[in-house]
C-alpha atoms as a PDB file:
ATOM      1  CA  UNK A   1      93.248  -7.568 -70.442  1.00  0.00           C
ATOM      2  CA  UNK A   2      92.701 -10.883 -68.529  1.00  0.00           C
ATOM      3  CA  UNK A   3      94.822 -12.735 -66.968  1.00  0.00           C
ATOM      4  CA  UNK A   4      96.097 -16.308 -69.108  1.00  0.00           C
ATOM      5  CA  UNK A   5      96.857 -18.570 -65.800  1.00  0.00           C
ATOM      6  CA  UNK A   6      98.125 -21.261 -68.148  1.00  0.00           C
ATOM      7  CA  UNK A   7     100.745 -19.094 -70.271  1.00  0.00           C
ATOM      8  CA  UNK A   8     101.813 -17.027 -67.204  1.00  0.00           C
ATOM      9  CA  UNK A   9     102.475 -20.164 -65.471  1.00  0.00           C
ATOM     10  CA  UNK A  10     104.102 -21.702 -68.291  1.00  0.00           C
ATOM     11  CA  UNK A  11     106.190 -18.675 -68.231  1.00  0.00           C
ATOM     12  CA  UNK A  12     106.956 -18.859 -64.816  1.00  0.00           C
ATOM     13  CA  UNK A  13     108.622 -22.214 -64.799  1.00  0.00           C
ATOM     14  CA  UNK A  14     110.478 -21.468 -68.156  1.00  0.00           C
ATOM     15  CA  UNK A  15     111.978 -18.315 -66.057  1.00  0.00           C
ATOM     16  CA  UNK A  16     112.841 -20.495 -63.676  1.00  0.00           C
ATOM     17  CA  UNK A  17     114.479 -22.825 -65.898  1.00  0.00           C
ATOM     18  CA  UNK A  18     116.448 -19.993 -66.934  1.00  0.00           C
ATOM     19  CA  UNK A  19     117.001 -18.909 -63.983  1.00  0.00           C
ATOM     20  CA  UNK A  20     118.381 -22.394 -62.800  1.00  0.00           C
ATOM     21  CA  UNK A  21     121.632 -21.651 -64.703  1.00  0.00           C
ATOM     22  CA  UNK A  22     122.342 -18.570 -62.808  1.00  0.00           C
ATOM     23  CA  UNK A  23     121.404 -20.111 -59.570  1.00  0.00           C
ATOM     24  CA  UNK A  24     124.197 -22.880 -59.859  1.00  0.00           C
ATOM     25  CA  UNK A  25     126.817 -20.262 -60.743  1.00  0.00           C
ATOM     26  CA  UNK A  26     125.852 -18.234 -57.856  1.00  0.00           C
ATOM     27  CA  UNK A  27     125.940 -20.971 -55.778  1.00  0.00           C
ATOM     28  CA  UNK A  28     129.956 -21.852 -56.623  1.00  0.00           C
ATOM     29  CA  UNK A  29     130.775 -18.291 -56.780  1.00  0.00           C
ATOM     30  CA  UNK A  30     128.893 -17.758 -53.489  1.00  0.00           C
ATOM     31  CA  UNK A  31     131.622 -19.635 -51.944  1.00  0.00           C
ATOM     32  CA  UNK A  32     133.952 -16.425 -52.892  1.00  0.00           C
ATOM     33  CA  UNK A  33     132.381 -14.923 -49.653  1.00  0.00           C
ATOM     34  CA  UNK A  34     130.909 -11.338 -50.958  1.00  0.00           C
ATOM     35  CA  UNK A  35     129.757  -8.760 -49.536  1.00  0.00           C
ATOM     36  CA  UNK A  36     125.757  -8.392 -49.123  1.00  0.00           C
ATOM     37  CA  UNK A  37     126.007  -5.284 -51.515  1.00  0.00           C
ATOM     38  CA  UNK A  38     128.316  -7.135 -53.873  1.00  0.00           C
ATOM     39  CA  UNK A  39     125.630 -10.500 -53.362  1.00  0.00           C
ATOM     40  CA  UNK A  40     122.786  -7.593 -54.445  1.00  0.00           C
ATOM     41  CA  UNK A  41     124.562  -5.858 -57.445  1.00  0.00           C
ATOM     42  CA  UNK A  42     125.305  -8.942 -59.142  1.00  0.00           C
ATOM     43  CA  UNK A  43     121.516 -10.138 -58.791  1.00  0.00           C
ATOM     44  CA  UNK A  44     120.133  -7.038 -60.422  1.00  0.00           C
ATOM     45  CA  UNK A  45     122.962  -7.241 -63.090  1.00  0.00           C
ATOM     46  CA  UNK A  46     122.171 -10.576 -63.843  1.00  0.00           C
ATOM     47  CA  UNK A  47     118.396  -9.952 -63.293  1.00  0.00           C
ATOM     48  CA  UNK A  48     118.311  -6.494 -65.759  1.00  0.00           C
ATOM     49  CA  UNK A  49     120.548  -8.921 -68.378  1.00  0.00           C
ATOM     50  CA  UNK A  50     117.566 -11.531 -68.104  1.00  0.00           C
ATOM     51  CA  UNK A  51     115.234  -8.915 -69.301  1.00  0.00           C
ATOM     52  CA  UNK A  52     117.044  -7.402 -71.986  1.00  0.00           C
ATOM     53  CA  UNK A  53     118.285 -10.528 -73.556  1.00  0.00           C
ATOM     54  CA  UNK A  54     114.340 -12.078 -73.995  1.00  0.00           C
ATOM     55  CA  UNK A  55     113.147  -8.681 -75.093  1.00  0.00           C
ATOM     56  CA  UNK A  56     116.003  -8.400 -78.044  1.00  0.00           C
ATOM     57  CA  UNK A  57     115.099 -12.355 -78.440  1.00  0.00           C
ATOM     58  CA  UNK A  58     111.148 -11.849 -78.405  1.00  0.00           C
ATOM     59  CA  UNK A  59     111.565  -8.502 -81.274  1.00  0.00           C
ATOM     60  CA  UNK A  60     113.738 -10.782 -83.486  1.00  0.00           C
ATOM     61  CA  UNK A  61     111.160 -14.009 -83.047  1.00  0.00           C
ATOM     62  CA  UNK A  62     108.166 -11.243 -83.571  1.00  0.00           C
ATOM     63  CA  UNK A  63     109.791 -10.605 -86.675  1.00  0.00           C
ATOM     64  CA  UNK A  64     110.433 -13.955 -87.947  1.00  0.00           C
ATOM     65  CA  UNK A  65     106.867 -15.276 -87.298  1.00  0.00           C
ATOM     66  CA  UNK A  66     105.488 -12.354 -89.180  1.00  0.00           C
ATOM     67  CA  UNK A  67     107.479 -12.781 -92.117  1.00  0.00           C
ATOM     68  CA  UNK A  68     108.136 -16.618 -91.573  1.00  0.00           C
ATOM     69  CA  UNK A  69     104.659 -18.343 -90.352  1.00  0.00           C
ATOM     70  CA  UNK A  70     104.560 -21.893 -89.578  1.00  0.00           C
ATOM     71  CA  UNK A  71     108.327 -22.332 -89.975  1.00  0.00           C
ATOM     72  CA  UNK A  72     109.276 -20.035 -87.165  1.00  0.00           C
ATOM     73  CA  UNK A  73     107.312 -22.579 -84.805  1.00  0.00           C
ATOM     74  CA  UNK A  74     108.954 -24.858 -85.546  1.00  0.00           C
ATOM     75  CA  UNK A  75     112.531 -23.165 -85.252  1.00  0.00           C
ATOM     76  CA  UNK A  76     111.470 -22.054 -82.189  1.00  0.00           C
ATOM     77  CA  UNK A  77     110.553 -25.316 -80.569  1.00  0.00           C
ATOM     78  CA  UNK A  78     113.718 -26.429 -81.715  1.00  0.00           C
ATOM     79  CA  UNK A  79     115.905 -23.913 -80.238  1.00  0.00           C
ATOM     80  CA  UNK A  80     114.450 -24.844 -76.720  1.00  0.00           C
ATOM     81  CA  UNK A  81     115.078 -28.210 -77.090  1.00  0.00           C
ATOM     82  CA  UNK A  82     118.732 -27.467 -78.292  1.00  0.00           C
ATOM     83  CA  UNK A  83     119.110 -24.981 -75.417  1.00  0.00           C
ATOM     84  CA  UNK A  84     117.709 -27.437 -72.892  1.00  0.00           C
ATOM     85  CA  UNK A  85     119.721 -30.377 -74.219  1.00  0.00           C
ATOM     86  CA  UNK A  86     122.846 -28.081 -74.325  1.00  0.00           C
ATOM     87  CA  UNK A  87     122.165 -27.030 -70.678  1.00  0.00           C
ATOM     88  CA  UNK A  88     122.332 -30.674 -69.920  1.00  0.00           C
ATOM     89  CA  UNK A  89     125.624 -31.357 -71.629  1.00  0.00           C
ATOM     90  CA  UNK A  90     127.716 -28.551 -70.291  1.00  0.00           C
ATOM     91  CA  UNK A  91     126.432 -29.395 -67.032  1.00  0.00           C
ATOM     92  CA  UNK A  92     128.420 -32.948 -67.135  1.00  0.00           C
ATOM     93  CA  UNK A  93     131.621 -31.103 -68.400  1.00  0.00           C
ATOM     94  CA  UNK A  94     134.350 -30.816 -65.929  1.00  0.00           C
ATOM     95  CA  UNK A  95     135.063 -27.123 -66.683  1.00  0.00           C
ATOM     96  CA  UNK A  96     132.923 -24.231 -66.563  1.00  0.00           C
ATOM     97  CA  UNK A  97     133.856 -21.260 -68.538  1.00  0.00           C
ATOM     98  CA  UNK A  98     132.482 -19.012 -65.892  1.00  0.00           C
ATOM     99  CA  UNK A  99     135.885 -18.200 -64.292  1.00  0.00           C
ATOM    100  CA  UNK A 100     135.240 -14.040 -64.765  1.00  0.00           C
ATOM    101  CA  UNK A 101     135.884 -11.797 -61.238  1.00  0.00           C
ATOM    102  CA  UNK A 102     131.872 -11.189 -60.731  1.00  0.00           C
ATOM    103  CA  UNK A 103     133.263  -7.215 -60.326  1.00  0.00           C
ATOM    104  CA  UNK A 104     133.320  -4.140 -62.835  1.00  0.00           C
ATOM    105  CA  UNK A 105     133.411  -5.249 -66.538  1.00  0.00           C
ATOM    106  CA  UNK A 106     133.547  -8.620 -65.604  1.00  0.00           C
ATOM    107  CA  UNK A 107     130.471  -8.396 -64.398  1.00  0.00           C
ATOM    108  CA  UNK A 108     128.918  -7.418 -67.146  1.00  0.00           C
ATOM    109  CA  UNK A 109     130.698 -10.087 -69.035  1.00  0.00           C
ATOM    110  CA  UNK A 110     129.556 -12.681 -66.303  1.00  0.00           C
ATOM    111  CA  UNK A 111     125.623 -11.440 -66.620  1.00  0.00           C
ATOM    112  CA  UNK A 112     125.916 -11.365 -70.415  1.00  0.00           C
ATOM    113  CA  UNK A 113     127.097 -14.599 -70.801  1.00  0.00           C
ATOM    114  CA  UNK A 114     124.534 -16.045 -67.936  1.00  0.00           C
ATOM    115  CA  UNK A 115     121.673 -14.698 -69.811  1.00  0.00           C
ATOM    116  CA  UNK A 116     122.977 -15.631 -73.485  1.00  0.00           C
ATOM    117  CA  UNK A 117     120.330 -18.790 -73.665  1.00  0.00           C
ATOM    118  CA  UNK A 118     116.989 -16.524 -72.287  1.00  0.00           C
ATOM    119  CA  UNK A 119     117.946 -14.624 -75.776  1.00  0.00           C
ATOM    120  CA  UNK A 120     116.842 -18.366 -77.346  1.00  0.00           C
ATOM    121  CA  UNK A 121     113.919 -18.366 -75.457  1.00  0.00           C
ATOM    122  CA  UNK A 122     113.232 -14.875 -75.843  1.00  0.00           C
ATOM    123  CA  UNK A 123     113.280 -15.623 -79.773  1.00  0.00           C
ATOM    124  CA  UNK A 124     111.053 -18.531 -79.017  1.00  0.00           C
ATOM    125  CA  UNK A 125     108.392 -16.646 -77.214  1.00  0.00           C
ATOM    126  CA  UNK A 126     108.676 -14.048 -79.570  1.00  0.00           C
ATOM    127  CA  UNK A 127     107.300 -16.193 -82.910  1.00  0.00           C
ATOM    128  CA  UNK A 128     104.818 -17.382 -80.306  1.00  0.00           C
ATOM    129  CA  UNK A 129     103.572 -14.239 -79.884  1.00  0.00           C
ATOM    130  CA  UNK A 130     104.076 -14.617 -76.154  1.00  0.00           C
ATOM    131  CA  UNK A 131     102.851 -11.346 -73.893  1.00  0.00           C
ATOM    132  CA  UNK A 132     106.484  -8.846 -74.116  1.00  0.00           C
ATOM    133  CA  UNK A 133     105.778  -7.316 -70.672  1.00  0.00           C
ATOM    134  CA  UNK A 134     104.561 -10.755 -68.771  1.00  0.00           C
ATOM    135  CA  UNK A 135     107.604 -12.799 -70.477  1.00  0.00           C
ATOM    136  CA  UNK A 136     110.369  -9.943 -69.380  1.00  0.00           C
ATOM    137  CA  UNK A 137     108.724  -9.580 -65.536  1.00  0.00           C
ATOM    138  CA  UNK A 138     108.847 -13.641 -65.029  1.00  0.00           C
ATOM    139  CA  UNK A 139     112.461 -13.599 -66.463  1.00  0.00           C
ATOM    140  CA  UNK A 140     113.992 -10.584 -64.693  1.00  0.00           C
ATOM    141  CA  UNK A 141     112.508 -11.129 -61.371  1.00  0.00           C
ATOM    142  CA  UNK A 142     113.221 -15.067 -61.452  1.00  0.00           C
ATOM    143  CA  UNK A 143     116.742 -14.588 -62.761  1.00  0.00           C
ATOM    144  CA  UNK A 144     117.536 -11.849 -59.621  1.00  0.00           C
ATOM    145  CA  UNK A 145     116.150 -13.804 -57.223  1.00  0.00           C
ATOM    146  CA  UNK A 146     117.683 -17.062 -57.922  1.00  0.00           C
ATOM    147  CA  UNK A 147     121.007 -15.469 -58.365  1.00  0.00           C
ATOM    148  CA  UNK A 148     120.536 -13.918 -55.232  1.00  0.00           C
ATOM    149  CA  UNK A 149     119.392 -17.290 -53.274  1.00  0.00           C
ATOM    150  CA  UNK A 150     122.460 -19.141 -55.262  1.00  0.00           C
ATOM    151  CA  UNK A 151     124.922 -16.597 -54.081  1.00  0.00           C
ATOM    152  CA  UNK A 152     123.481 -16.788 -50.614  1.00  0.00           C
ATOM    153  CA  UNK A 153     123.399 -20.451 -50.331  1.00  0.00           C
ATOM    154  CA  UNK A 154     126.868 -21.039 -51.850  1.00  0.00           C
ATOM    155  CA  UNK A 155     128.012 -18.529 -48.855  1.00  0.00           C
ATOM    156  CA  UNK A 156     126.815 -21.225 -46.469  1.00  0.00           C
ATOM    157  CA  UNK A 157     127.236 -24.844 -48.725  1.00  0.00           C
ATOM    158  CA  UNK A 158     130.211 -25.588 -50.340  1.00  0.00           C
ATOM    159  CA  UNK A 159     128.413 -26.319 -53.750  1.00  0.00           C
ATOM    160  CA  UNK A 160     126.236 -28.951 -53.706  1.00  0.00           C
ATOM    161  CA  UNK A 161     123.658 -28.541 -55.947  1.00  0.00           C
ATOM    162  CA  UNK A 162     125.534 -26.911 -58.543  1.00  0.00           C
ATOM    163  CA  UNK A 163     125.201 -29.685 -61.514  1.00  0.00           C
ATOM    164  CA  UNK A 164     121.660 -30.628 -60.649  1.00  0.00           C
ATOM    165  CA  UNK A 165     120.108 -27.021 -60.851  1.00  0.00           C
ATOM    166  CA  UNK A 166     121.322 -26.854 -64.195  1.00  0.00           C
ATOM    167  CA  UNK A 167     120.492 -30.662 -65.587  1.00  0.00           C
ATOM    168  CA  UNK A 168     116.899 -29.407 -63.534  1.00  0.00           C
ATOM    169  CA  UNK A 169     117.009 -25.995 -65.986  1.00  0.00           C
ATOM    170  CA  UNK A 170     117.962 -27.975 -69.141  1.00  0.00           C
ATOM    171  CA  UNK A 171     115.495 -30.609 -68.619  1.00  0.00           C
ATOM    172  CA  UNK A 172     112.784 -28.363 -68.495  1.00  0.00           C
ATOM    173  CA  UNK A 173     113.494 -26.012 -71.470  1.00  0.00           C
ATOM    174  CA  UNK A 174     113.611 -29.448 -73.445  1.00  0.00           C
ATOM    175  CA  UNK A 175     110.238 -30.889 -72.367  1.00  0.00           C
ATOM    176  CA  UNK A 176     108.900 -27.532 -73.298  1.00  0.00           C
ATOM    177  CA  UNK A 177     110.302 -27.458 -76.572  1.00  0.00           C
ATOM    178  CA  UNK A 178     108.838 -30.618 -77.230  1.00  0.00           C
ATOM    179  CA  UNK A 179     105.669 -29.483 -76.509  1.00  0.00           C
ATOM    180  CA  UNK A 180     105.933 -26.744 -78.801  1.00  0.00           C
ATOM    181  CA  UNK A 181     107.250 -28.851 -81.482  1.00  0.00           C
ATOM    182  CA  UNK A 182     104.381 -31.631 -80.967  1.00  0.00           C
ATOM    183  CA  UNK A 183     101.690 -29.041 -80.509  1.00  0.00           C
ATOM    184  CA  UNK A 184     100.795 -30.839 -76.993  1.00  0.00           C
END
């Protein structure tokens, strides 16, 4: 099996697009001052979330471009575009809904809710016929370690970049839907 350069780095820079979104909410609740266990824990969470999401995403898209053909293209162009344009609108909101103690059950509710949009991609990919194993490596690992550099940053700066990593995230998952829908 050789090695696509263009779809694996395609796939690269939608994981980090994805990954953008926990990056900005690790960088405002970095300012809570964890632990560097609690700082690693919530990484993985968020990381082993970002691969299970896509894969669920990627067996439901496999599905619908089997039984769906040309339409599921074009639904799944569309749902980036929505996803990236939605990215861009919450990110101009005044309230975030991510209020949840990063600890326990919360947790869990924080990483599900984080990763909620790579299921959209995941869906995408998945009536694209993207590679299962390639897509779900670029995702997890992206996802950990920009939760991980968010959390660590926000320990040190007092949230600047929150807004502009995810307008950055949003604005890339559109452009990429567009270029699925246009066939570019």
């Amino acid at each position: 099996m050789s090695i696509d350069w263009g779809e694996l780095i395609t796939l690269i820079i939608m994981a980090f697009a994805l990954g953008m979104d926990a990056f900005s909410i690790g960088l405002g609740m970095g300012m809570y001052k964890l632990r560097l266990r609690q700082i690693a824990k919530i990484g993985l969470t968020i990381g082993v979330f970002h691969i299970i999401m896509p894969l669920l995403g990627m067996i439901a898209g496999r599905f619908l471009s089997d039984n769906f053909g040309a339409i599921a293209g074009i639904i799944g162009g569309g749902l980036l575009v929505i996803l990236g344009m939605q990215m861009i609108w919450s990110s101009f909101k005044s309230e975030h809904g991510y209020r949840i103690t990063p600890v326990g059950f919360g947790l869990l509710i924080f990483a599900l809710s984080v990763s909620l949009d790579s299921f959209s991609v995941g869906l995408s990919l998945g009536i694209y016929q993207a590679r299962t194993v390639v897509v779900l490596a670029c995702f997890g690992i992206m996802a950990t370690c920009l939760t991980w550099l968010g959390l660590l940053i926000g320990r040190k700066v007092q949230g600047m970049l929150g807004l502009y990593g995810e307008v950055l995230g949003g604005g890339i998952l559109l452009v990429f839907g567009l270029k699925l829908l246009l066939n570019i």
